[in-house]
Amino acid sequence: MESLTLSDVEQKYYSELFLSCDVDNTKKVASNGKVLDLFRAAQLSNEVVLQITELCGATRLGHFGRSQFYIALKLIALAQSGMPLRVETLNSVRDLPLPRFVMGKNEQEPRHAVMFADAENQGHYFPRPPLRVQAKKVSAHEMIQPCVPTADPQPDTTSPVVSPHQSPPTSPHAWRKHKRQASGGNVDRQPSVPGVVWPSFREAQPGPVTGDGMWSAHSPPPVQETWVSFTDTPPSSTLPMHPPSAQPESTTVRTGMSAMITNEIQRQTSGYDDPWKITDEQRQYYINQFKTIQPDLTGLIPGSAAKEFFTKSKLPILELSHIWELSDFDKDGALTLDEFCAAFHLVVARKNGYDLPEKLPESLMPKLIDLDDSAGVPEPATEVSFSASPVEVTPNKSPSMPSLNQNWPELNQNNEQWETFSERSSSSQTLTQFDSNIAPADPDTAIVHPVPIRMTPSKIHMQEMELKRTGSDHTHPTSPLMANPPELSDETKLAASIKFPGTSVGDGYSSSDSFTSDQEPISSAVNRQRSHSGTSPEGLKVVAPPPPPPRPHASHSRSSSLDMNRNFAAVPAAGSQQPGVVAFPPAVPPRPLPTQTSVPHGHRSVEGDGLPAHTSTSPHQMPEQPNFADFSQFQAFAVDQPEDDEENPSDSGQAERCPEAAGTMRTTKNDVQAEERNATTVNSAKVSTPLAPPPKPVRRRLKSEDELRPDVEDLPQKSNVIATVLATQPSIPRSIGKDKKAIQASIRRNKETNTVLARLNSELQQQLKDLLEERISLEVQLEQLRPFSHL
Amino acid sequence: MAVCIAVIAKENYPLYIRSVPTQGELKFHYTVHTSLDVVEEKISGVGKALADQRELYLGLLYPTEDYKVYGYVTNSKVKFVIVVDSSNASLRDNEIRSMFRKLHNSFTDVMCNPFYNPGDPIQSKAFDSIVSAMMVQAC
């Protein structure tokens, strides 16, 4: 053969064309059919074409080798430029323009044909293109067997017209086949060529990619238009896709489509933005393929089946492995429908020359399944594959994707975490609600604690207490009360909720009030204290540790205790239910408050209590303790008390508290406490008892606040109870005999209170344990979920 | 943290080995190879106790003056070996465990890939990235 010197441009162009014709991917021989098509696309007469083929030696060889092909191309250029076809002129002509092939060499040619068919704009030309395309598609049908169809195009012309509508599903294949050729060409091309070719190729590819989807349903001409536009571009830049199979059709179509070019181009370009987008047609095709493997669309394709399926695509195993890694989103070794479509799409893209993305594109991410494990792991930029420029496409998508994909697993896992989180948070909300129940108590306690309580009983205080009792004015002008404005506010709240035991004003106290089975007509303070004290065994275990009664000054407490002791001693175990006795044994911190609170009880109960301690604390305790109702009793009792003050100052104090407690229906804890106190006080020498209560309040602090408050409250309550008991007794215990009875009764009651308090304590402890366990389990859950986020 | 990470198959041939200082690879390869003896010794020491008793994390296999070698073996006798620089004193055992856990998870993902034949060298990019992340930390 004559040596053929080709310019660089020519070289590139010819190589592209050759590769486009290299259906068999042999890189050596251009299929005759393709070549002939290409030649025909050159708009040369058949005789010229025949002459060219003869000249280039193809007829001699029987096939188009690369050199023959190149010669033929050059001859075509010659012919197109109007020069005589002479082999000798091949090398002599220097400025021979590149051979032009109508309809471009886009691989969409066949698609063109199909589109033409679909568009039904062109009549007689349709049969061929669709056939050709159809043949290709048919070949493609065979599970991505690209090489096979090459034979088909030849008999295309005579094959019956295949409905173009069948093509769309196969379009990916055909298209893929074409792409393959193109990709093969890409690989062979010089690096510069890809750089030149890729942009247009890429454009074309997304076009076809989306165009494929648009195939049957949408206007083929638009795609064709883009193709046509491609052909308008310098031939070197046009990708030598498949030779225009239907040259005449293309021409006709082209003429018809010119109007749609711009629109379609724009549409195509829009499609370029997301080259990974699966069109409906493609998806439908993928779904059909999925069905062939797995009839159940909601089922999974096992890895082995998928492996066989995708191996047919003739992609390297490494690439298939990478595709699998990208598409198997949940890493379960099986493909769902979405995953399968994504994998298929990636295969298709890869065969068309697209480099595989490092991360699964967003559009390919399975949406139907929970996105947990990452399908696309962030990979180093230095991807192993393939040509550099195509990566532009993927980075185009992946720049946003990588971060997205990177975040996906975490996000997904986080989602899961979040999902579980939400669940947990809901539970934690319950917990928090739980805590909130307690929390209010704490502030109350905090508030309550610092409240200085006037220990000196006075009529004023009593009046104030009465006022408080009425619940009208909780903002006591009294100094101790003033010191606890928040307390008062709480009290107001409590007062408001007094009548509604069940209502929980969001205040632990009030809620606790509701829980406490206290008598209705109980002042808010009493309620609160009741709640505090009791956290009645009934329910409020965790809620609202009763606010510690206002801490009386040490002296006051002392005095109050003294008073109480005296009262207790005087009132032998009169207090019936005086919980909180248990509180006594535990060391109570020398907080004045508890005793103060206890004292006020007594103080409140006692009208004009002679005991300074009582009175000092009572007013303060008044707001806290909803003992208002008891005042009547107290007062009534207190009326009696003064009588006995002399003899039983402590008793009076007790009596004060007893009725108060009784009236308040303090929790049994309080009663117990009171009983304890009473008992202790009673037990000890009347005068010597003063020492007992102080230690009890001290002990009380060491105990939980719950008990503290109830204890403190219990004290007065107990005293009240004792007082009530005493009152209930037929004769006011004055004599020592009575005291003994009272003592015994108080002992009994104290014991009861003890048991009740102990039970309450155990219940609280159990609750605490449960909560801690819950917390631990949640933490464990969190820990278990946290590692996933790291992966 | 890790200067070298290796995955050794059941038959004690490497499936994957990667070192940070690419120049000293041979040294790390040798280290990993010698560590296999220690691994074998540890996993054979279990004796009657079967795999469920055996801890996957083998811990520090042996320290040298330059680095420490940690081992981890899966239930299928695939061994992971991590070589860390001794100068990284702050590397806690938990961190090593977490690294092994990540490795194990990535390895599982690789295994799940139907296109991966067990026994082939691991060429998964995802696995590479995980390993790189762990070794980049070392830097």
PDB file of C-alpha atoms in Angstrom, chain A residues 470-696:
ATOM      1  CA  THR A 470     -56.361  31.050 103.286  1.00  0.00           C
ATOM      2  CA  GLY A 471     -54.087  31.048 100.417  1.00  0.00           C
ATOM      3  CA  SER A 472     -54.960  34.523  99.557  1.00  0.00           C
ATOM      4  CA  ASP A 473     -51.824  36.294 100.155  1.00  0.00           C
ATOM      5  CA  HIS A 474     -48.742  34.317  99.924  1.00  0.00           C
ATOM      6  CA  THR A 475     -46.476  37.167  99.853  1.00  0.00           C
ATOM      7  CA  HIS A 476     -46.109  37.398 103.448  1.00  0.00           C
ATOM      8  CA  PRO A 477     -44.753  40.534 104.770  1.00  0.00           C
ATOM      9  CA  THR A 478     -43.138  38.620 107.461  1.00  0.00           C
ATOM     10  CA  SER A 479     -39.503  38.676 107.233  1.00  0.00           C
ATOM     11  CA  PRO A 480     -38.945  35.043 107.017  1.00  0.00           C
ATOM     12  CA  LEU A 481     -41.513  34.767 104.434  1.00  0.00           C
ATOM     13  CA  MET A 482     -40.159  37.644 102.548  1.00  0.00           C
ATOM     14  CA  ALA A 483     -36.972  35.863 102.353  1.00  0.00           C
ATOM     15  CA  ASN A 484     -38.626  33.224 100.346  1.00  0.00           C
ATOM     16  CA  PRO A 485     -40.436  34.964  97.647  1.00  0.00           C
ATOM     17  CA  PRO A 486     -39.902  32.156  95.305  1.00  0.00           C
ATOM     18  CA  GLU A 487     -41.156  29.916  97.841  1.00  0.00           C
ATOM     19  CA  LEU A 488     -44.171  31.979  98.100  1.00  0.00           C
ATOM     20  CA  SER A 489     -44.569  31.929  94.448  1.00  0.00           C
ATOM     21  CA  ASP A 490     -44.389  28.273  94.625  1.00  0.00           C
ATOM     22  CA  GLU A 491     -46.787  28.372  97.353  1.00  0.00           C
ATOM     23  CA  THR A 492     -49.092  30.425  95.305  1.00  0.00           C
ATOM     24  CA  LYS A 493     -48.794  27.886  92.677  1.00  0.00           C
ATOM     25  CA  LEU A 494     -49.353  25.269  95.137  1.00  0.00           C
ATOM     26  CA  ALA A 495     -52.163  27.098  96.665  1.00  0.00           C
ATOM     27  CA  ALA A 496     -53.719  27.381  93.335  1.00  0.00           C
ATOM     28  CA  SER A 497     -53.360  23.762  92.966  1.00  0.00           C
ATOM     29  CA  ILE A 498     -54.358  22.901  96.371  1.00  0.00           C
ATOM     30  CA  LYS A 499     -57.838  22.296  95.567  1.00  0.00           C
ATOM     31  CA  PHE A 500     -56.868  20.189  92.707  1.00  0.00           C
ATOM     32  CA  PRO A 501     -54.780  17.486  94.001  1.00  0.00           C
ATOM     33  CA  GLY A 502     -54.607  15.980  90.682  1.00  0.00           C
ATOM     34  CA  THR A 503     -53.445  19.009  88.857  1.00  0.00           C
ATOM     35  CA  SER A 504     -49.821  19.362  88.410  1.00  0.00           C
ATOM     36  CA  VAL A 505     -48.841  22.806  87.637  1.00  0.00           C
ATOM     37  CA  GLY A 506     -45.636  21.670  86.320  1.00  0.00           C
ATOM     38  CA  ASP A 507     -44.371  22.230  89.686  1.00  0.00           C
ATOM     39  CA  GLY A 508     -43.070  19.232  91.280  1.00  0.00           C
ATOM     40  CA  TYR A 509     -44.645  20.275  94.364  1.00  0.00           C
ATOM     41  CA  SER A 510     -48.005  20.652  93.005  1.00  0.00           C
ATOM     42  CA  SER A 511     -47.679  17.444  91.208  1.00  0.00           C
ATOM     43  CA  SER A 512     -46.393  15.896  94.237  1.00  0.00           C
ATOM     44  CA  ASP A 513     -49.254  17.375  95.970  1.00  0.00           C
ATOM     45  CA  SER A 514     -51.514  15.642  93.686  1.00  0.00           C
ATOM     46  CA  PHE A 515     -49.771  12.503  94.414  1.00  0.00           C
ATOM     47  CA  THR A 516     -49.807  12.847  98.034  1.00  0.00           C
ATOM     48  CA  SER A 517     -52.939  11.630  99.421  1.00  0.00           C
ATOM     49  CA  ASP A 518     -53.452  14.527 101.569  1.00  0.00           C
ATOM     50  CA  GLN A 519     -56.498  16.004 102.784  1.00  0.00           C
ATOM     51  CA  GLU A 520     -58.041  18.461 100.529  1.00  0.00           C
ATOM     52  CA  PRO A 521     -58.221  21.463 102.651  1.00  0.00           C
ATOM     53  CA  ILE A 522     -54.600  21.696 103.057  1.00  0.00           C
ATOM     54  CA  SER A 523     -52.669  24.759 102.525  1.00  0.00           C
ATOM     55  CA  SER A 524     -50.346  24.857  99.669  1.00  0.00           C
ATOM     56  CA  ALA A 525     -47.472  24.920 101.973  1.00  0.00           C
ATOM     57  CA  VAL A 526     -48.750  21.965 103.657  1.00  0.00           C
ATOM     58  CA  ASN A 527     -49.286  20.296 100.402  1.00  0.00           C
ATOM     59  CA  ARG A 528     -45.943  21.119  99.316  1.00  0.00           C
ATOM     60  CA  GLN A 529     -44.374  20.055 102.399  1.00  0.00           C
ATOM     61  CA  ARG A 530     -46.406  17.071 102.319  1.00  0.00           C
ATOM     62  CA  SER A 531     -45.180  16.296  98.954  1.00  0.00           C
ATOM     63  CA  HIS A 532     -41.743  17.072  99.923  1.00  0.00           C
ATOM     64  CA  SER A 533     -41.897  15.137 102.968  1.00  0.00           C
ATOM     65  CA  GLY A 534     -43.811  12.377 101.729  1.00  0.00           C
ATOM     66  CA  THR A 535     -43.107  11.900  98.306  1.00  0.00           C
ATOM     67  CA  SER A 536     -45.828   9.847  99.387  1.00  0.00           C
ATOM     68  CA  PRO A 537     -45.086   6.265  99.034  1.00  0.00           C
ATOM     69  CA  GLU A 538     -47.929   6.167  96.696  1.00  0.00           C
ATOM     70  CA  GLY A 539     -46.322   7.523  93.719  1.00  0.00           C
ATOM     71  CA  LEU A 540     -44.093  10.408  93.866  1.00  0.00           C
ATOM     72  CA  LYS A 541     -41.107   8.467  94.520  1.00  0.00           C
ATOM     73  CA  VAL A 542     -38.824  10.341  92.341  1.00  0.00           C
ATOM     74  CA  VAL A 543     -40.763  13.445  92.066  1.00  0.00           C
ATOM     75  CA  ALA A 544     -40.359  16.386  94.212  1.00  0.00           C
ATOM     76  CA  PRO A 545     -38.217  15.666  97.052  1.00  0.00           C
ATOM     77  CA  PRO A 546     -40.102  17.587  99.541  1.00  0.00           C
ATOM     78  CA  PRO A 547     -38.682  20.959 100.071  1.00  0.00           C
ATOM     79  CA  PRO A 548     -36.820  21.073 103.188  1.00  0.00           C
ATOM     80  CA  PRO A 549     -38.622  23.108 105.607  1.00  0.00           C
ATOM     81  CA  PRO A 550     -37.135  26.447 106.134  1.00  0.00           C
ATOM     82  CA  ARG A 551     -34.069  26.179 108.105  1.00  0.00           C
ATOM     83  CA  PRO A 552     -34.385  27.822 111.320  1.00  0.00           C
ATOM     84  CA  HIS A 553     -31.354  29.227 112.836  1.00  0.00           C
ATOM     85  CA  ALA A 554     -29.438  26.898 114.849  1.00  0.00           C
ATOM     86  CA  SER A 555     -30.623  28.522 117.884  1.00  0.00           C
ATOM     87  CA  HIS A 556     -34.079  28.485 116.657  1.00  0.00           C
ATOM     88  CA  SER A 557     -33.894  24.979 115.709  1.00  0.00           C
ATOM     89  CA  ARG A 558     -32.513  24.236 118.922  1.00  0.00           C
ATOM     90  CA  SER A 559     -35.158  26.068 120.601  1.00  0.00           C
ATOM     91  CA  SER A 560     -37.744  24.747 118.361  1.00  0.00           C
ATOM     92  CA  SER A 561     -36.539  21.342 118.945  1.00  0.00           C
ATOM     93  CA  LEU A 562     -36.547  22.057 122.514  1.00  0.00           C
ATOM     94  CA  ASP A 563     -39.985  23.277 122.246  1.00  0.00           C
ATOM     95  CA  MET A 564     -40.934  20.393 120.218  1.00  0.00           C
ATOM     96  CA  ASN A 565     -39.338  18.132 122.602  1.00  0.00           C
ATOM     97  CA  ARG A 566     -41.230  19.670 125.304  1.00  0.00           C
ATOM     98  CA  ASN A 567     -44.295  19.490 123.272  1.00  0.00           C
ATOM     99  CA  PHE A 568     -43.703  15.974 122.412  1.00  0.00           C
ATOM    100  CA  ALA A 569     -43.013  15.136 125.875  1.00  0.00           C
ATOM    101  CA  ALA A 570     -46.129  16.874 126.877  1.00  0.00           C
ATOM    102  CA  VAL A 571     -48.159  15.283 124.286  1.00  0.00           C
ATOM    103  CA  PRO A 572     -47.456  11.695 124.555  1.00  0.00           C
ATOM    104  CA  ALA A 573     -47.578  10.181 121.245  1.00  0.00           C
ATOM    105  CA  ALA A 574     -50.631  12.038 120.506  1.00  0.00           C
ATOM    106  CA  GLY A 575     -49.642  12.591 117.011  1.00  0.00           C
ATOM    107  CA  SER A 576     -51.037   9.799 115.079  1.00  0.00           C
ATOM    108  CA  GLN A 577     -49.646   9.851 111.724  1.00  0.00           C
ATOM    109  CA  GLN A 578     -46.555  11.682 112.075  1.00  0.00           C
ATOM    110  CA  PRO A 579     -44.311  10.490 109.456  1.00  0.00           C
ATOM    111  CA  GLY A 580     -40.830  11.462 109.194  1.00  0.00           C
ATOM    112  CA  VAL A 581     -39.901   9.999 112.438  1.00  0.00           C
ATOM    113  CA  VAL A 582     -37.493   7.957 110.567  1.00  0.00           C
ATOM    114  CA  ALA A 583     -35.893  11.124 109.623  1.00  0.00           C
ATOM    115  CA  PHE A 584     -34.899  11.676 113.089  1.00  0.00           C
ATOM    116  CA  PRO A 585     -32.538   8.860 113.470  1.00  0.00           C
ATOM    117  CA  PRO A 586     -30.429   9.827 110.537  1.00  0.00           C
ATOM    118  CA  ALA A 587     -28.161  12.631 111.325  1.00  0.00           C
ATOM    119  CA  VAL A 588     -29.766  15.745 110.342  1.00  0.00           C
ATOM    120  CA  PRO A 589     -27.581  18.538 109.257  1.00  0.00           C
ATOM    121  CA  PRO A 590     -27.673  21.421 111.536  1.00  0.00           C
ATOM    122  CA  ARG A 591     -29.744  23.205 109.072  1.00  0.00           C
ATOM    123  CA  PRO A 592     -32.015  25.532 110.706  1.00  0.00           C
ATOM    124  CA  LEU A 593     -34.489  25.140 107.965  1.00  0.00           C
ATOM    125  CA  PRO A 594     -35.622  21.687 108.635  1.00  0.00           C
ATOM    126  CA  THR A 595     -36.147  22.353 112.155  1.00  0.00           C
ATOM    127  CA  GLN A 596     -37.482  25.650 111.290  1.00  0.00           C
ATOM    128  CA  THR A 597     -39.908  24.121 109.008  1.00  0.00           C
ATOM    129  CA  SER A 598     -40.787  21.750 111.613  1.00  0.00           C
ATOM    130  CA  VAL A 599     -40.997  24.423 114.046  1.00  0.00           C
ATOM    131  CA  PRO A 600     -43.302  26.507 112.050  1.00  0.00           C
ATOM    132  CA  HIS A 601     -45.540  23.616 111.902  1.00  0.00           C
ATOM    133  CA  GLY A 602     -45.771  23.669 115.485  1.00  0.00           C
ATOM    134  CA  HIS A 603     -45.793  27.305 115.443  1.00  0.00           C
ATOM    135  CA  ARG A 604     -48.508  27.453 113.058  1.00  0.00           C
ATOM    136  CA  SER A 605     -50.417  24.967 114.857  1.00  0.00           C
ATOM    137  CA  VAL A 606     -50.082  26.778 117.984  1.00  0.00           C
ATOM    138  CA  GLU A 607     -51.775  29.941 118.189  1.00  0.00           C
ATOM    139  CA  GLY A 608     -49.774  32.263 120.159  1.00  0.00           C
ATOM    140  CA  ASP A 609     -47.462  29.514 120.824  1.00  0.00           C
ATOM    141  CA  GLY A 610     -45.491  30.332 123.742  1.00  0.00           C
ATOM    142  CA  LEU A 611     -42.617  28.508 122.373  1.00  0.00           C
ATOM    143  CA  PRO A 612     -40.517  30.921 120.573  1.00  0.00           C
ATOM    144  CA  ALA A 613     -39.071  28.258 118.488  1.00  0.00           C
ATOM    145  CA  HIS A 614     -42.309  27.142 117.234  1.00  0.00           C
ATOM    146  CA  THR A 615     -43.572  30.447 116.512  1.00  0.00           C
ATOM    147  CA  SER A 616     -40.467  31.486 114.868  1.00  0.00           C
ATOM    148  CA  THR A 617     -40.611  28.694 112.480  1.00  0.00           C
ATOM    149  CA  SER A 618     -44.222  28.336 112.165  1.00  0.00           C
ATOM    150  CA  PRO A 619     -44.880  31.440 110.243  1.00  0.00           C
ATOM    151  CA  HIS A 620     -42.331  30.391 107.794  1.00  0.00           C
ATOM    152  CA  GLN A 621     -43.638  27.025 107.622  1.00  0.00           C
ATOM    153  CA  MET A 622     -47.004  28.293 107.190  1.00  0.00           C
ATOM    154  CA  PRO A 623     -46.613  29.088 103.580  1.00  0.00           C
ATOM    155  CA  GLU A 624     -44.787  25.925 103.010  1.00  0.00           C
ATOM    156  CA  GLN A 625     -47.050  23.693 104.729  1.00  0.00           C
ATOM    157  CA  PRO A 626     -50.531  23.501 103.692  1.00  0.00           C
ATOM    158  CA  ASN A 627     -51.459  23.136 107.170  1.00  0.00           C
ATOM    159  CA  PHE A 628     -53.753  25.937 107.078  1.00  0.00           C
ATOM    160  CA  ALA A 629     -56.645  23.831 107.537  1.00  0.00           C
ATOM    161  CA  ASP A 630     -55.048  22.463 110.523  1.00  0.00           C
ATOM    162  CA  PHE A 631     -54.794  25.698 112.127  1.00  0.00           C
ATOM    163  CA  SER A 632     -58.250  25.522 113.195  1.00  0.00           C
ATOM    164  CA  GLN A 633     -57.449  22.342 114.781  1.00  0.00           C
ATOM    165  CA  PHE A 634     -54.233  23.636 115.930  1.00  0.00           C
ATOM    166  CA  GLN A 635     -55.715  26.660 117.204  1.00  0.00           C
ATOM    167  CA  ALA A 636     -58.350  24.731 118.790  1.00  0.00           C
ATOM    168  CA  PHE A 637     -55.800  22.501 120.082  1.00  0.00           C
ATOM    169  CA  ALA A 638     -53.436  25.231 120.669  1.00  0.00           C
ATOM    170  CA  VAL A 639     -56.017  26.754 122.764  1.00  0.00           C
ATOM    171  CA  ASP A 640     -55.626  23.807 124.824  1.00  0.00           C
ATOM    172  CA  GLN A 641     -52.022  23.961 124.473  1.00  0.00           C
ATOM    173  CA  PRO A 642     -51.483  27.164 126.218  1.00  0.00           C
ATOM    174  CA  GLU A 643     -53.154  25.626 129.033  1.00  0.00           C
ATOM    175  CA  ASP A 644     -50.616  23.026 129.073  1.00  0.00           C
ATOM    176  CA  ASP A 645     -47.837  25.143 128.063  1.00  0.00           C
ATOM    177  CA  GLU A 646     -46.543  25.300 131.393  1.00  0.00           C
ATOM    178  CA  GLU A 647     -46.577  21.704 131.907  1.00  0.00           C
ATOM    179  CA  ASN A 648     -46.050  20.537 128.513  1.00  0.00           C
ATOM    180  CA  PRO A 649     -44.629  23.170 126.407  1.00  0.00           C
ATOM    181  CA  SER A 650     -43.299  20.543 124.233  1.00  0.00           C
ATOM    182  CA  ASP A 651     -46.553  18.857 124.228  1.00  0.00           C
ATOM    183  CA  SER A 652     -48.175  21.942 123.112  1.00  0.00           C
ATOM    184  CA  GLY A 653     -45.712  22.204 120.433  1.00  0.00           C
ATOM    185  CA  GLN A 654     -46.432  18.715 119.602  1.00  0.00           C
ATOM    186  CA  ALA A 655     -50.000  19.308 119.835  1.00  0.00           C
ATOM    187  CA  GLU A 656     -49.581  22.113 117.513  1.00  0.00           C
ATOM    188  CA  ARG A 657     -47.937  19.968 115.119  1.00  0.00           C
ATOM    189  CA  CYS A 658     -50.053  17.036 115.629  1.00  0.00           C
ATOM    190  CA  PRO A 659     -53.245  18.537 114.622  1.00  0.00           C
ATOM    191  CA  GLU A 660     -51.481  20.289 111.931  1.00  0.00           C
ATOM    192  CA  ALA A 661     -50.035  17.139 110.704  1.00  0.00           C
ATOM    193  CA  ALA A 662     -53.215  15.390 111.093  1.00  0.00           C
ATOM    194  CA  GLY A 663     -54.989  18.050 109.314  1.00  0.00           C
ATOM    195  CA  THR A 664     -52.495  18.131 106.636  1.00  0.00           C
ATOM    196  CA  MET A 665     -52.599  14.479 106.317  1.00  0.00           C
ATOM    197  CA  ARG A 666     -49.000  14.441 105.951  1.00  0.00           C
ATOM    198  CA  THR A 667     -47.634  11.364 104.561  1.00  0.00           C
ATOM    199  CA  THR A 668     -47.176   8.683 106.957  1.00  0.00           C
ATOM    200  CA  LYS A 669     -43.602   9.457 106.659  1.00  0.00           C
ATOM    201  CA  ASN A 670     -44.206  12.706 108.259  1.00  0.00           C
ATOM    202  CA  ASP A 671     -46.221  11.070 110.808  1.00  0.00           C
ATOM    203  CA  VAL A 672     -43.565   8.659 111.422  1.00  0.00           C
ATOM    204  CA  GLN A 673     -41.187  11.423 111.612  1.00  0.00           C
ATOM    205  CA  ALA A 674     -43.324  13.300 113.902  1.00  0.00           C
ATOM    206  CA  GLU A 675     -43.931  10.261 115.844  1.00  0.00           C
ATOM    207  CA  GLU A 676     -40.340   9.631 115.974  1.00  0.00           C
ATOM    208  CA  ARG A 677     -39.723  13.009 117.080  1.00  0.00           C
ATOM    209  CA  ASN A 678     -42.482  12.795 119.456  1.00  0.00           C
ATOM    210  CA  ALA A 679     -41.380   9.514 120.606  1.00  0.00           C
ATOM    211  CA  THR A 680     -37.896  10.605 120.927  1.00  0.00           C
ATOM    212  CA  THR A 681     -38.919  13.684 122.535  1.00  0.00           C
ATOM    213  CA  VAL A 682     -41.361  11.981 124.630  1.00  0.00           C
ATOM    214  CA  ASN A 683     -39.123   9.219 125.436  1.00  0.00           C
ATOM    215  CA  SER A 684     -36.422  11.386 126.521  1.00  0.00           C
ATOM    216  CA  ALA A 685     -36.984  13.426 129.474  1.00  0.00           C
ATOM    217  CA  LYS A 686     -39.288  16.127 128.762  1.00  0.00           C
ATOM    218  CA  VAL A 687     -36.733  18.565 129.336  1.00  0.00           C
ATOM    219  CA  SER A 688     -33.928  16.557 128.208  1.00  0.00           C
ATOM    220  CA  THR A 689     -35.546  15.709 125.011  1.00  0.00           C
ATOM    221  CA  PRO A 690     -34.610  18.906 123.498  1.00  0.00           C
ATOM    222  CA  LEU A 691     -31.436  17.327 122.508  1.00  0.00           C
ATOM    223  CA  ALA A 692     -33.064  14.635 120.617  1.00  0.00           C
ATOM    224  CA  PRO A 693     -34.753  16.594 117.965  1.00  0.00           C
ATOM    225  CA  PRO A 694     -31.739  18.591 117.105  1.00  0.00           C
ATOM    226  CA  PRO A 695     -29.793  15.551 116.244  1.00  0.00           C
ATOM    227  CA  LYS A 696     -32.650  14.367 114.241  1.00  0.00           C
TER     228      LYS A 696
END
